[in-house]
N, CA, C and O of each residue as an XYZ file, in Angstrom:
460
protein
N      59.679    -24.950    -11.466
C      58.276    -25.226    -11.382
C      57.515    -23.962    -11.768
O      57.788    -22.884    -11.239
N      56.545    -24.095    -12.705
C      55.706    -23.022    -13.154
C      54.250    -23.424    -13.015
O      53.839    -24.507    -13.431
N      53.508    -22.556    -12.439
C      52.042    -22.750    -12.334
C      51.314    -21.829    -13.345
O      51.684    -20.668    -13.523
N      50.294    -22.368    -13.985
C      49.579    -21.663    -15.035
C      48.107    -21.719    -14.750
O      47.578    -22.765    -14.374
N      47.424    -20.575    -14.929
C      45.992    -20.494    -14.725
C      45.388    -19.776    -15.944
O      45.704    -18.623    -16.235
N      44.490    -20.523    -16.654
C      43.816    -19.940    -17.809
C      42.497    -19.329    -17.341
O      41.902    -19.787    -16.365
N      42.053    -18.308    -18.035
C      40.772    -17.675    -17.775
C      40.276    -17.020    -19.072
O      41.020    -16.884    -20.043
N      39.011    -16.623    -19.057
C      38.470    -15.884    -20.191
C      37.571    -16.686    -21.098
O      36.979    -16.117    -22.015
N      37.436    -18.011    -20.881
C      36.572    -18.800    -21.696
C      35.115    -18.505    -21.420
O      34.767    -17.859    -20.432
N      34.278    -18.987    -22.304
C      32.832    -18.752    -22.174
C      32.088    -19.124    -23.401
O      32.610    -19.786    -24.297
N      30.805    -18.673    -23.440
C      29.931    -18.892    -24.609
C      29.963    -17.691    -25.491
O      29.958    -16.553    -25.022
N      29.996    -17.951    -26.813
C      29.982    -16.837    -27.763
C      29.370    -17.368    -29.057
O      29.477    -18.552    -29.379
N      28.738    -16.474    -29.774
C      28.140    -16.840    -31.072
C      29.210    -16.800    -32.146
O      30.187    -16.056    -32.055
N      29.002    -17.615    -33.157
C      29.901    -17.630    -34.329
C      30.068    -16.196    -34.840
O      29.106    -15.435    -34.941
N      31.314    -15.855    -35.155
C      31.643    -14.493    -35.603
C      32.066    -13.577    -34.482
O      32.558    -12.477    -34.734
N      31.882    -14.014    -33.235
C      32.237    -13.199    -32.094
C      33.662    -13.339    -31.679
O      34.479    -13.955    -32.364
N      33.953    -12.750    -30.533
C      35.373    -12.708    -30.049
C      35.444    -13.029    -28.584
O      34.503    -12.790    -27.828
N      36.596    -13.586    -28.184
C      36.958    -13.806    -26.778
C      38.401    -13.583    -26.636
O      39.159    -13.761    -27.589
N      38.823    -13.186    -25.442
C      40.249    -13.068    -25.092
C      40.547    -13.954    -23.914
O      39.984    -13.786    -22.832
N      41.440    -14.903    -24.130
C      41.889    -15.827    -23.080
C      43.164    -15.275    -22.434
O      43.973    -14.615    -23.087
N      43.322    -15.558    -21.149
C      44.520    -15.141    -20.413
C      45.191    -16.379    -19.808
O      44.515    -17.318    -19.387
N      46.493    -16.368    -19.771
C      47.289    -17.422    -19.111
C      48.236    -16.758    -18.181
O      49.240    -16.189    -18.609
N      47.936    -16.815    -16.895
C      48.771    -16.203    -15.860
C      49.771    -17.224    -15.291
O      49.392    -18.285    -14.794
N      51.027    -16.873    -15.380
C      52.113    -17.763    -14.915
C      52.682    -17.269    -13.581
O      52.761    -16.069    -13.321
N      53.072    -18.230    -12.753
C      53.712    -17.928    -11.493
C      54.771    -18.986    -11.201
O      54.888    -19.974    -11.926
N      55.530    -18.776    -10.146
C      56.637    -19.675     -9.856
C      57.914    -19.205    -10.514
O      58.251    -18.021    -10.490
N      58.636    -20.180    -11.118
C      59.914    -19.901    -11.745
C      59.743    -19.399    -13.145
O      60.188    -20.023    -14.108
N      59.083    -18.245    -13.252
C      58.769    -17.714    -14.601
C      59.993    -17.332    -15.399
O      59.933    -17.296    -16.628
N      61.107    -17.044    -14.739
C      62.330    -16.697    -15.461
C      62.871    -17.858    -16.284
O      63.707    -17.656    -17.165
N      62.404    -19.074    -16.005
C      62.924    -20.223    -16.682
C      62.156    -20.514    -17.992
O      62.565    -21.384    -18.761
N      61.067    -19.803    -18.244
C      60.203    -20.067    -19.377
C      60.864    -19.556    -20.689
O      61.326    -18.417    -20.755
N      60.896    -20.391    -21.687
C      61.377    -19.918    -22.982
C      60.293    -19.934    -24.059
O      60.488    -19.346    -25.123
N      59.163    -20.588    -23.815
C      58.068    -20.578    -24.749
C      56.740    -20.839    -24.052
O      56.632    -21.745    -23.226
N      55.743    -20.050    -24.384
C      54.351    -20.233    -23.924
C      53.507    -20.640    -25.103
O      53.603    -20.007    -26.155
N      52.691    -21.653    -24.986
C      51.865    -22.092    -26.069
C      50.407    -22.240    -25.654
O      50.102    -22.495    -24.489
N      49.523    -22.080    -26.613
C      48.093    -22.401    -26.464
C      47.760    -23.607    -27.260
O      48.081    -23.692    -28.446
N      47.110    -24.559    -26.615
C      46.573    -25.760    -27.263
C      45.066    -25.875    -26.993
O      44.534    -25.247    -26.077
N      44.396    -26.692    -27.813
C      42.982    -26.910    -27.548
C      42.603    -28.355    -27.769
O      43.252    -29.048    -28.552
N      41.577    -28.823    -27.103
C      41.070    -30.162    -27.270
C      39.577    -30.199    -27.289
O      38.926    -29.870    -26.298
N      39.021    -30.600    -28.415
C      37.590    -30.751    -28.579
C      37.195    -32.159    -28.166
O      38.043    -33.051    -28.178
N      35.934    -32.394    -27.799
C      35.450    -33.714    -27.408
C      35.747    -34.748    -28.510
O      35.426    -34.528    -29.678
N      36.355    -35.863    -28.127
C      36.650    -36.921    -29.055
C      37.764    -36.683    -30.010
O      37.976    -37.477    -30.926
N      38.497    -35.597    -29.823
C      39.602    -35.255    -30.716
C      40.913    -35.153    -29.926
O      40.907    -34.982    -28.707
N      41.994    -35.259    -30.622
C      43.333    -35.080    -30.023
C      43.573    -33.609    -29.740
O      43.032    -32.712    -30.387
N      44.411    -33.414    -28.739
C      44.799    -32.036    -28.433
C      45.660    -31.496    -29.548
O      46.556    -32.191    -30.027
N      45.409    -30.263    -29.974
C      46.160    -29.699    -31.094
C      46.755    -28.334    -30.650
O      46.173    -27.605    -29.847
N      47.904    -28.045    -31.199
C      48.580    -26.808    -30.949
C      47.901    -25.675    -31.690
O      47.464    -25.865    -32.825
N      47.797    -24.494    -31.080
C      47.097    -23.360    -31.669
C      48.029    -22.222    -31.960
O      48.030    -21.700    -33.075
N      48.845    -21.808    -30.972
C      49.791    -20.698    -31.134
C      50.807    -20.716    -30.081
O      50.601    -21.326    -29.032
N      51.946    -20.048    -30.316
C      52.986    -19.988    -29.329
C      53.768    -18.657    -29.428
O      53.769    -17.994    -30.465
N      54.402    -18.308    -28.358
C      55.243    -17.133    -28.314
C      56.455    -17.427    -27.465
O      56.312    -17.968    -26.369
N      57.642    -17.092    -27.927
C      58.866    -17.374    -27.205
C      59.255    -16.212    -26.287
O      58.637    -15.148    -26.337
N      60.275    -16.411    -25.449
C      60.749    -15.346    -24.627
C      61.394    -14.232    -25.425
O      61.547    -13.121    -24.918
N      61.781    -14.508    -26.682
C      62.311    -13.511    -27.556
C      61.224    -12.766    -28.330
O      61.514    -11.781    -29.009
N      59.987    -13.225    -28.234
C      58.900    -12.563    -28.907
C      58.548    -13.207    -30.268
O      57.745    -12.653    -31.019
N      59.128    -14.342    -30.577
C      58.800    -15.014    -31.850
C      57.454    -15.702    -31.736
O      57.188    -16.373    -30.739
N      56.616    -15.552    -32.718
C      55.241    -15.996    -32.694
C      54.955    -16.962    -33.863
O      55.453    -16.768    -34.972
N      54.168    -17.976    -33.604
C      53.746    -18.926    -34.612
C      52.284    -19.315    -34.370
O      51.830    -19.392    -33.228
N      51.543    -19.564    -35.484
C      50.160    -19.939    -35.388
C      49.902    -21.179    -36.218
O      50.572    -21.431    -37.220
N      48.891    -21.966    -35.770
C      48.379    -23.034    -36.594
C      47.663    -22.438    -37.789
O      47.099    -21.349    -37.688
N      47.675    -23.145    -38.942
C      47.002    -22.617    -40.105
C      45.508    -22.381    -39.862
O      44.915    -21.479    -40.453
N      44.909    -23.188    -38.998
C      43.470    -23.083    -38.819
C      43.037    -21.762    -38.121
O      41.864    -21.392    -38.177
N      43.983    -21.062    -37.471
C      43.634    -19.849    -36.767
C      44.355    -18.610    -37.279
O      44.124    -17.514    -36.768
N      45.224    -18.757    -38.278
C      45.920    -17.590    -38.831
C      44.947    -16.601    -39.355
O      43.967    -16.936    -40.020
N      45.249    -15.314    -39.028
C      44.360    -14.227    -39.466
C      43.182    -13.983    -38.507
O      42.498    -12.965    -38.614
N      42.951    -14.898    -37.589
C      41.800    -14.744    -36.709
C      42.269    -14.599    -35.211
O      41.673    -13.859    -34.429
N      43.308    -15.304    -34.874
C      43.772    -15.331    -33.463
C      45.085    -14.525    -33.371
O      45.870    -14.489    -34.318
N      45.301    -13.885    -32.217
C      46.512    -13.160    -31.934
C      47.037    -13.513    -30.573
O      46.305    -13.388    -29.591
N      48.290    -13.955    -30.463
C      48.907    -14.212    -29.211
C      49.807    -13.079    -28.833
O      50.518    -12.528    -29.674
N      49.783    -12.719    -27.548
C      50.614    -11.615    -27.087
C      50.993    -11.879    -25.627
O      50.487    -12.820    -25.015
N      51.869    -11.063    -25.076
C      52.275    -11.223    -23.694
C      52.474     -9.897    -22.994
O      52.765     -8.884    -23.629
N      52.314     -9.911    -21.680
C      52.625     -8.797    -20.823
C      53.612     -9.299    -19.827
O      53.226     -9.942    -18.851
N      54.897     -9.028    -20.035
C      55.957     -9.564    -19.186
C      55.850     -9.120    -17.729
O      56.135     -9.878    -16.802
N      55.424     -7.851    -17.560
C      55.273     -7.290    -16.224
C      54.250     -8.070    -15.373
O      54.392     -8.182    -14.155
N      53.209     -8.608    -16.053
C      52.162     -9.342    -15.373
C      52.342    -10.857    -15.497
O      51.518    -11.625    -15.000
N      53.417    -11.283    -16.157
C      53.640    -12.705    -16.381
C      52.421    -13.376    -16.973
O      52.047    -14.476    -16.566
N      51.798    -12.706    -17.943
C      50.580    -13.160    -18.545
C      50.686    -13.213    -20.048
O      51.248    -12.312    -20.671
N      50.143    -14.272    -20.638
C      50.082    -14.395    -22.109
C      48.581    -14.429    -22.505
O      47.768    -15.069    -21.836
N      48.245    -13.743    -23.579
C      46.866    -13.650    -24.043
C      46.651    -14.327    -25.358
O      47.584    -14.464    -26.149
N      45.440    -14.754    -25.607
C      45.068    -15.227    -26.937
C      43.745    -14.530    -27.284
O      42.673    -14.861    -26.778
N      43.892    -13.534    -28.190
C      42.735    -12.864    -28.704
C      42.130    -13.644    -29.835
O      42.809    -13.901    -30.828
N      40.904    -14.024    -29.727
C      40.236    -14.868    -30.716
C      39.099    -14.092    -31.351
O      38.125    -13.758    -30.677
N      39.208    -13.805    -32.621
C      38.228    -13.125    -33.405
C      37.601    -14.014    -34.469
O      38.147    -15.068    -34.793
N      36.469    -13.606    -35.013
C      35.801    -14.370    -36.068
C      35.673    -15.815    -35.706
O      35.993    -16.684    -36.517
N      35.211    -16.104    -34.505
C      35.125    -17.446    -34.011
C      34.189    -18.291    -34.790
O      33.139    -17.818    -35.226
N      34.543    -19.560    -34.986
C      33.748    -20.560    -35.676
C      33.350    -21.644    -34.740
O      33.972    -21.820    -33.692
N      32.309    -22.394    -35.092
C      31.837    -23.475    -34.237
C      32.954    -24.536    -34.031
O      33.022    -25.162    -32.973
N      33.809    -24.729    -35.027
C      34.905    -25.682    -34.901
C      35.962    -25.236    -33.930
O      36.841    -26.028    -33.592
N      35.921    -23.990    -33.457
C      36.879    -23.528    -32.425
C      36.449    -23.987    -31.051
O      37.213    -23.801    -30.104
N      35.295    -24.564    -30.879
C      34.809    -25.059    -29.602
C      35.753    -26.124    -29.070
O      36.024    -27.122    -29.736
N      36.242    -25.900    -27.880
C      37.234    -26.801    -27.262
C      37.597    -26.277    -25.887
O      37.257    -25.153    -25.518
N      38.292    -27.114    -25.140
C      38.938    -26.669    -23.900
C      40.318    -26.171    -24.327
O      41.085    -26.891    -24.966
N      40.611    -24.943    -23.964
C      41.894    -24.323    -24.338
C      42.853    -24.389    -23.148
O      42.500    -24.037    -22.022
N      44.047    -24.837    -23.421
C      45.088    -25.044    -22.399
C      46.309    -24.177    -22.719
O      46.674    -24.004    -23.882
N      46.907    -23.659    -21.710
C      48.153    -22.947    -21.799
C      49.266    -23.867    -21.308
O      49.069    -24.601    -20.340
N      50.426    -23.843    -21.952
C      51.557    -24.559    -21.476
C      52.811    -23.709    -21.520
O      52.901    -22.763    -22.302
N      53.796    -24.050    -20.664
C      55.026    -23.342    -20.576
C      56.201    -24.297    -20.670
O      56.299    -25.260    -19.910
N      57.086    -24.022    -21.605
C      58.288    -24.839    -21.787
C      59.448    -24.138    -21.017
O      59.718    -22.949    -21.185
N      60.097    -24.941    -20.182
C      61.259    -24.435    -19.429
C      62.413    -25.412    -19.639
O      62.278    -26.431    -20.317
N      63.523    -25.078    -19.052
C      64.708    -25.971    -19.158
C      64.481    -27.252    -18.358
O      65.230    -28.218    -18.506
N      63.443    -27.264    -17.505
C      63.216    -28.441    -16.688
C      62.091    -29.325    -17.219
O      61.928    -30.462    -16.776
N      61.295    -28.790    -18.194
C      60.164    -29.567    -18.660
C      59.043    -28.702    -19.170
O      59.246    -27.541    -19.527
N      57.862    -29.273    -19.202
C      56.671    -28.567    -19.688
C      55.600    -28.620    -18.552
O      55.370    -29.659    -17.931
N      54.994    -27.502    -18.330
C      53.919    -27.366    -17.347
C      52.630    -26.934    -18.090
O      52.675    -26.189    -19.069
N      51.497    -27.426    -17.591
C      50.167    -27.148    -18.179
C      49.216    -26.556    -17.175
O      49.287    -26.884    -15.991
N      48.318    -25.685    -17.619
C      47.232    -25.215    -16.826
C      46.063    -26.153    -16.833
O      46.141    -27.232    -17.422
N      44.983    -25.775    -16.197
C      43.846    -26.648    -16.068
C      42.860    -26.563    -17.168
O      41.967    -27.403    -17.279
N      43.003    -25.548    -18.002
C      42.124    -25.356    -19.162
C      40.962    -24.467    -18.917
O      40.520    -24.318    -17.778
N      40.433    -23.848    -19.991
C      39.268    -23.022    -19.927
C      38.359    -23.357    -21.145
O      38.839    -23.476    -22.273
N      37.077    -23.501    -20.895
C      36.148    -23.929    -21.908
C      35.770    -22.792    -22.835
O      35.413    -21.716    -22.355
N      35.834    -22.983    -24.127
C      35.307    -22.080    -25.160
C      34.250    -22.788    -25.947
O      34.504    -23.838    -26.537
N      33.060    -22.225    -25.965
C      31.979    -22.779    -26.714
C      31.424    -21.782    -27.707
O      30.970    -20.711    -27.306
N      31.447    -22.103    -29.002
C      30.977    -21.210    -30.034
C      29.720    -21.821    -30.636
O      29.730    -22.945    -31.138
N      28.633    -21.050    -30.572
C      27.332    -21.488    -31.034
C      27.075    -20.945    -32.421
O      27.618    -19.905    -32.794
N      26.251    -21.642    -33.193
C      25.918    -21.208    -34.560
C      24.679    -20.338    -34.524
O      24.226    -19.866    -35.567
């Protein structure tokens, strides 16, 4: 069992930056991948970025060159640095953790980008 808490969302103007945090607790030694997903109103949830326990990183094409995922193992925290934000990045951002027992999700944090 892994518990996840996202933070760092807020209001930002287009072109600005935000850093999201995903703090994990519980059986963190079981995690083999942490991912960020987002869901805008009326749209399906989409994958944004992920990082594995080995440090392998992948990004969705829509955020490549603008977003950076990283982790601090000592703090059991994964970050999503979001730069050059666009209005289409507006969504609730969720962190998830894949373990040998299943997938756990956080409650989400709202990101709103204004024009």
